[in-house]
């Protein structure tokens, strides 16, 4: 077996800066944690210090889950081959996934990453509709491929370019958006903003291929869409011949607790035309998927261009995917997400009355966030001159061996998307430390 030299942290960081692109940033980049092993919801550095991981939604059923690693190793020893060879695992896995979805979603394409899945979804939508234009939500992020940067305002606004075929609708944010929680029907109001965008597209002589949205916008700030919004948007999109694409790369596989897929929070009457899956599928193994209707799949086949993916759906990847599904079921991780996530949200909500910096607490299951604000009444995000508060907050949690990160348009939303084995004790530990740290920060600010 080839041995790999183990560098000390300083040497590893030095070599990384020399060899790895500097745009590939690390968590806590000024003083990164060097992680050498992990198990469950815990990370361990080179000195054996344990950190509670509130970030790694990729390791969905827990870091290095023994059933998942065993399945991967066993299949790797037996066979791993190009996906164009006939093998049972891919059909077994598709059958298991189909059982979690509405019957309409019945045709699967396996790929290697969420970005690859979203790119393929874009191709499917365009081939089926024979249209080009895409409507997306503001602050959305759908992946790092060129085609996806083009439909991700989170990225293309920083680059100063927006393609003429991309159209941006307001984020349906009932905390900070135009239509807030006091509005009599925010779902309808925000859906109507999408219709306005569609009408503008048609007024220019263009046609919509797809409305593309995360089922729960993540980079946008852990947003929970108002109930009924997606159904109404789908109605408007279908009326002009487009399709609805639900990006479940961050939110699928039971993370919301009450349902297997986040789009199901919108009710049984709502079903997207295309769903993309990614991050949690392989528990860290590169595995992703697109599922769609037979009609859309037929249009893609009828274009006469063969689609194949060398690694997508290979025997090892599907063995891993099947093991992840087994663990979700056997360990009742959806129920755990509902119970622990509900407790965590309740504890965070209790902090609002004690800390002026605590803004909105939002989320469902183990997809949660709370906003750090300068003013609770005005809902002013903790940005610019107050950014040091957010940075200080994250660093102080890290000093207490708790890893969290931020999202949102102003990077002011502290997010929680931990492994699904996160416990009640973990939730109470996190909130107790948040309470103490905010009290310290606010005392220091008052003394300035």
GROMACS .gro file of C-alpha atoms in nm:
model
  448
    1UNK     CA    1   0.000   0.000   0.000
    2UNK     CA    2   0.133   0.343  -0.095
    3UNK     CA    3   0.210   0.552   0.212
    4UNK     CA    4   0.118   0.920   0.220
    5UNK     CA    5   0.333   1.161   0.415
    6UNK     CA    6   0.141   1.334   0.693
    7UNK     CA    7   0.229   1.703   0.709
    8UNK     CA    8   0.181   1.920   1.012
    9UNK     CA    9  -0.094   2.181   0.977
   10UNK     CA   10   0.143   2.463   0.880
   11UNK     CA   11   0.301   2.253   0.603
   12UNK     CA   12  -0.038   2.137   0.472
   13UNK     CA   13  -0.163   2.495   0.452
   14UNK     CA   14   0.159   2.607   0.285
   15UNK     CA   15   0.133   2.332   0.023
   16UNK     CA   16  -0.235   2.402  -0.036
   17UNK     CA   17  -0.170   2.770  -0.100
   18UNK     CA   18   0.101   2.673  -0.347
   19UNK     CA   19  -0.086   2.401  -0.535
   20UNK     CA   20  -0.461   2.465  -0.504
   21UNK     CA   21  -0.647   2.752  -0.670
   22UNK     CA   22  -0.698   3.036  -0.422
   23UNK     CA   23  -1.062   3.073  -0.522
   24UNK     CA   24  -1.118   2.731  -0.357
   25UNK     CA   25  -1.172   2.871  -0.009
   26UNK     CA   26  -1.161   2.690   0.322
   27UNK     CA   27  -1.392   2.722   0.620
   28UNK     CA   28  -1.232   2.959   0.876
   29UNK     CA   29  -0.977   3.056   0.610
   30UNK     CA   30  -0.765   3.273   0.841
   31UNK     CA   31  -0.699   2.977   1.068
   32UNK     CA   32  -0.854   2.664   0.912
   33UNK     CA   33  -0.921   2.346   1.104
   34UNK     CA   34  -0.724   2.048   0.975
   35UNK     CA   35  -0.962   1.754   0.993
   36UNK     CA   36  -0.810   1.405   0.984
   37UNK     CA   37  -1.107   1.184   1.072
   38UNK     CA   38  -1.479   1.200   1.143
   39UNK     CA   39  -1.768   0.991   1.270
   40UNK     CA   40  -2.138   1.073   1.289
   41UNK     CA   41  -2.178   1.446   1.353
   42UNK     CA   42  -1.826   1.491   1.489
   43UNK     CA   43  -1.500   1.600   1.327
   44UNK     CA   44  -1.152   1.546   1.475
   45UNK     CA   45  -0.842   1.753   1.405
   46UNK     CA   46  -0.481   1.638   1.397
   47UNK     CA   47  -0.458   1.681   1.776
   48UNK     CA   48  -0.769   1.474   1.844
   49UNK     CA   49  -0.986   1.777   1.930
   50UNK     CA   50  -1.354   1.703   1.862
   51UNK     CA   51  -1.574   1.953   1.675
   52UNK     CA   52  -1.953   1.941   1.642
   53UNK     CA   53  -2.037   1.962   1.272
   54UNK     CA   54  -2.340   2.180   1.194
   55UNK     CA   55  -2.235   2.231   0.831
   56UNK     CA   56  -2.197   1.898   0.652
   57UNK     CA   57  -2.530   1.826   0.488
   58UNK     CA   58  -2.334   1.616   0.236
   59UNK     CA   59  -2.261   1.353   0.502
   60UNK     CA   60  -2.636   1.307   0.530
   61UNK     CA   61  -2.653   0.999   0.755
   62UNK     CA   62  -2.331   1.085   0.941
   63UNK     CA   63  -1.963   1.090   0.859
   64UNK     CA   64  -1.812   0.751   0.774
   65UNK     CA   65  -2.130   0.558   0.850
   66UNK     CA   66  -2.019   0.194   0.879
   67UNK     CA   67  -2.306   0.054   0.671
   68UNK     CA   68  -2.232   0.295   0.388
   69UNK     CA   69  -1.856   0.240   0.388
   70UNK     CA   70  -1.909  -0.137   0.406
   71UNK     CA   71  -2.143  -0.129   0.105
   72UNK     CA   72  -1.896   0.078  -0.096
   73UNK     CA   73  -1.601  -0.147  -0.015
   74UNK     CA   74  -1.792  -0.470  -0.084
   75UNK     CA   75  -1.912  -0.353  -0.427
   76UNK     CA   76  -1.572  -0.208  -0.514
   77UNK     CA   77  -1.413  -0.547  -0.448
   78UNK     CA   78  -1.668  -0.719  -0.669
   79UNK     CA   79  -1.716  -0.482  -0.965
   80UNK     CA   80  -1.711  -0.118  -1.066
   81UNK     CA   81  -1.758  -0.055  -1.434
   82UNK     CA   82  -1.876   0.191  -1.696
   83UNK     CA   83  -2.246   0.257  -1.649
   84UNK     CA   84  -2.316   0.137  -2.003
   85UNK     CA   85  -2.273  -0.223  -1.891
   86UNK     CA   86  -2.595  -0.388  -1.771
   87UNK     CA   87  -2.610  -0.423  -1.392
   88UNK     CA   88  -2.880  -0.473  -1.127
   89UNK     CA   89  -2.780  -0.197  -0.884
   90UNK     CA   90  -2.897   0.092  -1.099
   91UNK     CA   91  -3.249  -0.048  -1.142
   92UNK     CA   92  -3.274  -0.146  -0.775
   93UNK     CA   93  -3.176   0.206  -0.678
   94UNK     CA   94  -3.413   0.374  -0.924
   95UNK     CA   95  -3.696   0.153  -0.793
   96UNK     CA   96  -3.625   0.257  -0.433
   97UNK     CA   97  -3.612   0.626  -0.524
   98UNK     CA   98  -3.933   0.602  -0.728
   99UNK     CA   99  -4.116   0.476  -0.419
  100UNK     CA  100  -4.046   0.810  -0.246
  101UNK     CA  101  -4.176   1.024  -0.533
  102UNK     CA  102  -4.509   1.100  -0.700
  103UNK     CA  103  -4.588   0.841  -0.974
  104UNK     CA  104  -4.553   1.106  -1.245
  105UNK     CA  105  -4.176   1.127  -1.175
  106UNK     CA  106  -4.068   0.793  -1.315
  107UNK     CA  107  -3.759   0.826  -1.537
  108UNK     CA  108  -3.412   0.860  -1.383
  109UNK     CA  109  -3.077   0.984  -1.511
  110UNK     CA  110  -2.785   0.923  -1.276
  111UNK     CA  111  -2.493   1.164  -1.273
  112UNK     CA  112  -2.208   1.259  -1.040
  113UNK     CA  113  -2.289   1.597  -0.885
  114UNK     CA  114  -2.569   1.841  -0.820
  115UNK     CA  115  -2.419   2.075  -1.079
  116UNK     CA  116  -2.424   1.800  -1.340
  117UNK     CA  117  -2.784   1.719  -1.248
  118UNK     CA  118  -2.899   2.079  -1.284
  119UNK     CA  119  -2.721   2.116  -1.617
  120UNK     CA  120  -2.898   1.805  -1.747
  121UNK     CA  121  -3.232   1.935  -1.614
  122UNK     CA  122  -3.179   2.251  -1.817
  123UNK     CA  123  -3.116   2.042  -2.129
  124UNK     CA  124  -3.427   1.831  -2.067
  125UNK     CA  125  -3.646   2.138  -2.022
  126UNK     CA  126  -3.521   2.303  -2.337
  127UNK     CA  127  -3.550   1.991  -2.549
  128UNK     CA  128  -3.904   1.922  -2.431
  129UNK     CA  129  -4.035   2.277  -2.470
  130UNK     CA  130  -3.817   2.385  -2.763
  131UNK     CA  131  -3.784   2.714  -2.576
  132UNK     CA  132  -3.470   2.873  -2.432
  133UNK     CA  133  -3.552   3.119  -2.156
  134UNK     CA  134  -3.537   3.042  -1.784
  135UNK     CA  135  -3.697   3.218  -1.488
  136UNK     CA  136  -3.502   3.192  -1.162
  137UNK     CA  137  -3.528   3.337  -0.813
  138UNK     CA  138  -3.308   3.619  -0.694
  139UNK     CA  139  -3.000   3.512  -0.494
  140UNK     CA  140  -3.033   3.156  -0.629
  141UNK     CA  141  -2.737   2.924  -0.673
  142UNK     CA  142  -2.767   2.610  -0.887
  143UNK     CA  143  -2.407   2.501  -0.944
  144UNK     CA  144  -2.064   2.584  -1.076
  145UNK     CA  145  -2.091   2.486  -1.446
  146UNK     CA  146  -2.103   2.773  -1.696
  147UNK     CA  147  -2.467   2.696  -1.779
  148UNK     CA  148  -2.555   2.715  -1.410
  149UNK     CA  149  -2.357   3.027  -1.328
  150UNK     CA  150  -2.575   3.180  -1.601
  151UNK     CA  151  -2.893   3.096  -1.404
  152UNK     CA  152  -2.751   3.172  -1.058
  153UNK     CA  153  -2.795   3.539  -0.961
  154UNK     CA  154  -2.580   3.471  -0.654
  155UNK     CA  155  -2.290   3.422  -0.895
  156UNK     CA  156  -2.363   3.618  -1.213
  157UNK     CA  157  -2.438   3.943  -1.030
  158UNK     CA  158  -2.083   3.934  -0.891
  159UNK     CA  159  -1.951   3.884  -1.243
  160UNK     CA  160  -2.158   4.173  -1.375
  161UNK     CA  161  -2.335   3.980  -1.646
  162UNK     CA  162  -2.686   3.846  -1.704
  163UNK     CA  163  -2.776   3.655  -2.018
  164UNK     CA  164  -3.071   3.784  -2.218
  165UNK     CA  165  -3.245   3.447  -2.179
  166UNK     CA  166  -3.230   3.459  -1.797
  167UNK     CA  167  -3.503   3.638  -1.602
  168UNK     CA  168  -3.504   3.695  -1.226
  169UNK     CA  169  -3.812   3.687  -1.003
  170UNK     CA  170  -3.814   3.809  -0.640
  171UNK     CA  171  -3.721   3.565  -0.367
  172UNK     CA  172  -4.044   3.473  -0.181
  173UNK     CA  173  -3.903   3.591   0.152
  174UNK     CA  174  -4.180   3.672   0.399
  175UNK     CA  175  -3.933   3.813   0.653
  176UNK     CA  176  -3.750   4.072   0.446
  177UNK     CA  177  -3.919   4.074   0.105
  178UNK     CA  178  -4.190   4.296  -0.038
  179UNK     CA  179  -4.472   4.072   0.089
  180UNK     CA  180  -4.418   3.977   0.452
  181UNK     CA  181  -4.582   3.749   0.705
  182UNK     CA  182  -4.854   4.007   0.771
  183UNK     CA  183  -4.968   4.001   0.408
  184UNK     CA  184  -5.307   3.827   0.365
  185UNK     CA  185  -5.178   3.598   0.087
  186UNK     CA  186  -4.801   3.617   0.035
  187UNK     CA  187  -4.800   3.297  -0.174
  188UNK     CA  188  -5.029   3.448  -0.434
  189UNK     CA  189  -4.853   3.785  -0.422
  190UNK     CA  190  -4.509   3.634  -0.482
  191UNK     CA  191  -4.643   3.395  -0.748
  192UNK     CA  192  -4.786   3.696  -0.929
  193UNK     CA  193  -4.438   3.850  -0.944
  194UNK     CA  194  -4.331   3.541  -1.140
  195UNK     CA  195  -4.626   3.588  -1.375
  196UNK     CA  196  -4.517   3.948  -1.429
  197UNK     CA  197  -4.170   3.825  -1.526
  198UNK     CA  198  -4.322   3.567  -1.765
  199UNK     CA  199  -4.540   3.837  -1.923
  200UNK     CA  200  -4.232   4.054  -1.973
  201UNK     CA  201  -4.050   3.764  -2.140
  202UNK     CA  202  -4.336   3.715  -2.385
  203UNK     CA  203  -4.362   4.087  -2.455
  204UNK     CA  204  -4.009   4.064  -2.592
  205UNK     CA  205  -4.104   3.783  -2.828
  206UNK     CA  206  -3.925   3.520  -2.620
  207UNK     CA  207  -4.060   3.196  -2.467
  208UNK     CA  208  -4.004   3.031  -2.129
  209UNK     CA  209  -3.853   2.682  -2.111
  210UNK     CA  210  -3.848   2.652  -1.733
  211UNK     CA  211  -3.896   2.801  -1.392
  212UNK     CA  212  -3.593   2.680  -1.196
  213UNK     CA  213  -3.592   2.699  -0.816
  214UNK     CA  214  -3.459   2.531  -0.504
  215UNK     CA  215  -3.748   2.384  -0.309
  216UNK     CA  216  -3.612   2.574  -0.007
  217UNK     CA  217  -3.370   2.849  -0.118
  218UNK     CA  218  -3.048   2.786   0.072
  219UNK     CA  219  -2.788   3.040  -0.041
  220UNK     CA  220  -3.078   3.286  -0.043
  221UNK     CA  221  -3.092   3.251   0.336
  222UNK     CA  222  -3.270   2.927   0.436
  223UNK     CA  223  -3.602   3.053   0.300
  224UNK     CA  224  -3.928   2.865   0.358
  225UNK     CA  225  -4.160   2.938   0.067
  226UNK     CA  226  -4.517   3.036   0.158
  227UNK     CA  227  -4.760   2.747   0.119
  228UNK     CA  228  -4.927   2.745  -0.222
  229UNK     CA  229  -4.658   2.950  -0.395
  230UNK     CA  230  -4.512   2.664  -0.600
  231UNK     CA  231  -4.848   2.535  -0.723
  232UNK     CA  232  -4.947   2.878  -0.846
  233UNK     CA  233  -4.609   2.935  -1.013
  234UNK     CA  234  -4.635   2.595  -1.183
  235UNK     CA  235  -4.978   2.693  -1.313
  236UNK     CA  236  -4.837   3.013  -1.467
  237UNK     CA  237  -4.535   2.832  -1.614
  238UNK     CA  238  -4.741   2.548  -1.762
  239UNK     CA  239  -4.981   2.798  -1.918
  240UNK     CA  240  -4.700   2.924  -2.143
  241UNK     CA  241  -4.560   2.580  -2.224
  242UNK     CA  242  -4.277   2.577  -1.971
  243UNK     CA  243  -4.182   2.324  -1.705
  244UNK     CA  244  -4.115   2.351  -1.332
  245UNK     CA  245  -3.771   2.231  -1.216
  246UNK     CA  246  -3.729   2.169  -0.842
  247UNK     CA  247  -3.369   2.173  -0.720
  248UNK     CA  248  -3.353   1.933  -0.423
  249UNK     CA  249  -2.973   1.912  -0.418
  250UNK     CA  250  -2.957   2.060  -0.067
  251UNK     CA  251  -3.294   1.965   0.077
  252UNK     CA  252  -3.389   1.614  -0.031
  253UNK     CA  253  -3.379   1.274   0.138
  254UNK     CA  254  -3.584   1.359   0.445
  255UNK     CA  255  -3.397   1.664   0.571
  256UNK     CA  256  -3.723   1.850   0.632
  257UNK     CA  257  -3.840   1.565   0.855
  258UNK     CA  258  -4.208   1.558   0.768
  259UNK     CA  259  -4.151   1.465   0.402
  260UNK     CA  260  -3.889   1.294   0.191
  261UNK     CA  261  -3.863   1.589  -0.048
  262UNK     CA  262  -3.891   1.955   0.038
  263UNK     CA  263  -4.124   2.025  -0.256
  264UNK     CA  264  -4.380   1.803  -0.080
  265UNK     CA  265  -4.419   2.075   0.185
  266UNK     CA  266  -4.630   2.252  -0.077
  267UNK     CA  267  -4.900   1.983  -0.060
  268UNK     CA  268  -4.999   1.673  -0.255
  269UNK     CA  269  -5.143   1.878  -0.540
  270UNK     CA  270  -4.799   2.011  -0.634
  271UNK     CA  271  -4.555   1.801  -0.836
  272UNK     CA  272  -4.259   1.943  -1.030
  273UNK     CA  273  -4.190   1.827  -1.385
  274UNK     CA  274  -3.821   1.771  -1.315
  275UNK     CA  275  -3.644   1.715  -0.982
  276UNK     CA  276  -3.269   1.726  -0.930
  277UNK     CA  277  -3.088   1.553  -0.644
  278UNK     CA  278  -2.730   1.562  -0.524
  279UNK     CA  279  -2.525   1.628  -0.211
  280UNK     CA  280  -2.681   1.389   0.045
  281UNK     CA  281  -2.738   1.100  -0.199
  282UNK     CA  282  -2.399   0.938  -0.155
  283UNK     CA  283  -2.311   1.056   0.198
  284UNK     CA  284  -1.994   1.210   0.055
  285UNK     CA  285  -1.960   0.978  -0.245
  286UNK     CA  286  -2.014   1.161  -0.579
  287UNK     CA  287  -2.370   1.065  -0.668
  288UNK     CA  288  -2.654   1.273  -0.811
  289UNK     CA  289  -2.967   1.232  -1.019
  290UNK     CA  290  -3.234   1.388  -1.236
  291UNK     CA  291  -3.586   1.243  -1.234
  292UNK     CA  292  -3.858   1.351  -1.473
  293UNK     CA  293  -4.175   1.243  -1.651
  294UNK     CA  294  -4.198   0.987  -1.929
  295UNK     CA  295  -4.312   1.262  -2.167
  296UNK     CA  296  -4.010   1.484  -2.104
  297UNK     CA  297  -3.773   1.186  -2.118
  298UNK     CA  298  -3.920   1.081  -2.454
  299UNK     CA  299  -3.859   1.426  -2.601
  300UNK     CA  300  -3.497   1.402  -2.488
  301UNK     CA  301  -3.459   1.058  -2.649
  302UNK     CA  302  -3.632   1.168  -2.970
  303UNK     CA  303  -3.371   1.435  -3.038
  304UNK     CA  304  -3.156   1.155  -3.179
  305UNK     CA  305  -2.852   1.239  -2.966
  306UNK     CA  306  -2.741   0.960  -2.734
  307UNK     CA  307  -2.692   1.053  -2.368
  308UNK     CA  308  -2.449   0.853  -2.159
  309UNK     CA  309  -2.260   0.914  -1.838
  310UNK     CA  310  -1.949   0.705  -1.780
  311UNK     CA  311  -1.963   0.709  -1.401
  312UNK     CA  312  -2.319   0.817  -1.322
  313UNK     CA  313  -2.510   0.522  -1.177
  314UNK     CA  314  -2.210   0.289  -1.167
  315UNK     CA  315  -2.242  -0.021  -0.943
  316UNK     CA  316  -2.045   0.127  -0.653
  317UNK     CA  317  -2.233   0.458  -0.655
  318UNK     CA  318  -2.567   0.280  -0.657
  319UNK     CA  319  -2.457   0.045  -0.379
  320UNK     CA  320  -2.369   0.351  -0.172
  321UNK     CA  321  -2.700   0.518  -0.258
  322UNK     CA  322  -2.896   0.208  -0.155
  323UNK     CA  323  -2.706   0.193   0.174
  324UNK     CA  324  -2.791   0.557   0.246
  325UNK     CA  325  -3.161   0.484   0.191
  326UNK     CA  326  -3.133   0.184   0.423
  327UNK     CA  327  -2.978   0.394   0.701
  328UNK     CA  328  -3.243   0.668   0.668
  329UNK     CA  329  -3.511   0.403   0.720
  330UNK     CA  330  -3.344   0.182   0.982
  331UNK     CA  331  -3.233   0.471   1.203
  332UNK     CA  332  -3.557   0.672   1.162
  333UNK     CA  333  -3.359   0.977   1.057
  334UNK     CA  334  -3.659   1.165   0.921
  335UNK     CA  335  -3.828   1.142   1.261
  336UNK     CA  336  -3.502   1.249   1.421
  337UNK     CA  337  -3.481   1.553   1.192
  338UNK     CA  338  -3.835   1.651   1.284
  339UNK     CA  339  -3.783   1.605   1.658
  340UNK     CA  340  -3.433   1.750   1.695
  341UNK     CA  341  -3.486   2.023   1.437
  342UNK     CA  342  -3.809   2.128   1.607
  343UNK     CA  343  -3.633   2.144   1.943
  344UNK     CA  344  -3.342   2.343   1.799
  345UNK     CA  345  -3.577   2.590   1.634
  346UNK     CA  346  -3.777   2.631   1.954
  347UNK     CA  347  -3.461   2.698   2.157
  348UNK     CA  348  -3.334   2.950   1.902
  349UNK     CA  349  -3.671   3.127   1.901
  350UNK     CA  350  -3.651   3.163   2.279
  351UNK     CA  351  -3.323   3.354   2.238
  352UNK     CA  352  -3.489   3.629   2.033
  353UNK     CA  353  -3.641   3.790   2.342
  354UNK     CA  354  -3.300   3.805   2.513
  355UNK     CA  355  -3.074   3.916   2.229
  356UNK     CA  356  -3.123   4.223   2.012
  357UNK     CA  357  -2.896   4.069   1.748
  358UNK     CA  358  -3.132   3.775   1.694
  359UNK     CA  359  -3.358   3.837   1.398
  360UNK     CA  360  -3.577   3.586   1.222
  361UNK     CA  361  -3.554   3.217   1.313
  362UNK     CA  362  -3.662   3.006   1.017
  363UNK     CA  363  -3.661   2.659   0.873
  364UNK     CA  364  -3.803   2.311   0.908
  365UNK     CA  365  -3.652   1.981   1.019
  366UNK     CA  366  -3.275   2.002   1.009
  367UNK     CA  367  -3.278   2.283   0.753
  368UNK     CA  368  -3.268   2.586   0.984
  369UNK     CA  369  -3.126   2.933   1.012
  370UNK     CA  370  -3.145   3.253   1.208
  371UNK     CA  371  -3.052   3.601   1.102
  372UNK     CA  372  -2.812   3.830   1.283
  373UNK     CA  373  -2.945   4.184   1.265
  374UNK     CA  374  -2.849   4.533   1.378
  375UNK     CA  375  -3.211   4.620   1.455
  376UNK     CA  376  -3.490   4.370   1.523
  377UNK     CA  377  -3.770   4.615   1.443
  378UNK     CA  378  -3.622   4.745   1.119
  379UNK     CA  379  -3.481   4.399   1.038
  380UNK     CA  380  -3.156   4.559   0.929
  381UNK     CA  381  -2.913   4.279   0.839
  382UNK     CA  382  -2.579   4.264   1.019
  383UNK     CA  383  -2.370   4.370   0.721
  384UNK     CA  384  -2.089   4.608   0.626
  385UNK     CA  385  -1.986   4.791   0.943
  386UNK     CA  386  -2.154   4.520   1.150
  387UNK     CA  387  -1.993   4.233   0.955
  388UNK     CA  388  -1.727   4.199   1.222
  389UNK     CA  389  -2.004   4.086   1.461
  390UNK     CA  390  -2.088   3.792   1.237
  391UNK     CA  391  -1.723   3.701   1.194
  392UNK     CA  392  -1.659   3.729   1.567
  393UNK     CA  393  -1.966   3.517   1.639
  394UNK     CA  394  -1.854   3.234   1.407
  395UNK     CA  395  -1.499   3.238   1.542
  396UNK     CA  396  -1.617   3.221   1.903
  397UNK     CA  397  -1.835   2.921   1.824
  398UNK     CA  398  -1.536   2.760   1.653
  399UNK     CA  399  -1.328   2.825   1.968
  400UNK     CA  400  -1.591   2.617   2.149
  401UNK     CA  401  -1.550   2.338   1.894
  402UNK     CA  402  -1.875   2.409   1.709
  403UNK     CA  403  -1.863   2.455   1.330
  404UNK     CA  404  -2.132   2.669   1.167
  405UNK     CA  405  -2.136   2.896   0.863
  406UNK     CA  406  -2.350   3.171   0.709
  407UNK     CA  407  -2.565   3.224   0.401
  408UNK     CA  408  -2.809   3.477   0.265
  409UNK     CA  409  -2.777   3.785   0.044
  410UNK     CA  410  -2.579   3.962   0.318
  411UNK     CA  411  -2.408   3.654   0.467
  412UNK     CA  412  -2.599   3.731   0.785
  413UNK     CA  413  -2.801   3.410   0.818
  414UNK     CA  414  -2.640   3.150   1.044
  415UNK     CA  415  -2.735   2.815   0.892
  416UNK     CA  416  -2.777   2.466   1.032
  417UNK     CA  417  -2.769   2.171   0.793
  418UNK     CA  418  -2.592   1.908   1.003
  419UNK     CA  419  -2.577   1.533   0.950
  420UNK     CA  420  -2.920   1.382   1.016
  421UNK     CA  421  -2.795   1.200   1.327
  422UNK     CA  422  -2.770   1.537   1.508
  423UNK     CA  423  -2.904   1.488   1.861
  424UNK     CA  424  -3.108   1.675   2.122
  425UNK     CA  425  -2.791   1.710   2.330
  426UNK     CA  426  -2.613   1.861   2.028
  427UNK     CA  427  -2.897   2.110   1.978
  428UNK     CA  428  -2.889   2.219   2.342
  429UNK     CA  429  -2.511   2.251   2.336
  430UNK     CA  430  -2.523   2.474   2.029
  431UNK     CA  431  -2.795   2.704   2.163
  432UNK     CA  432  -2.634   2.733   2.506
  433UNK     CA  433  -2.312   2.851   2.345
  434UNK     CA  434  -2.493   3.088   2.109
  435UNK     CA  435  -2.668   3.242   2.411
  436UNK     CA  436  -2.341   3.302   2.596
  437UNK     CA  437  -2.155   3.434   2.292
  438UNK     CA  438  -2.429   3.679   2.189
  439UNK     CA  439  -2.451   3.807   2.546
  440UNK     CA  440  -2.075   3.870   2.544
  441UNK     CA  441  -2.078   4.045   2.207
  442UNK     CA  442  -2.373   4.264   2.300
  443UNK     CA  443  -2.214   4.360   2.633
  444UNK     CA  444  -1.894   4.456   2.452
  445UNK     CA  445  -2.086   4.667   2.199
  446UNK     CA  446  -2.277   4.847   2.473
  447UNK     CA  447  -1.950   4.943   2.641
  448UNK     CA  448  -1.801   5.096   2.325
   0.00000   0.00000   0.00000
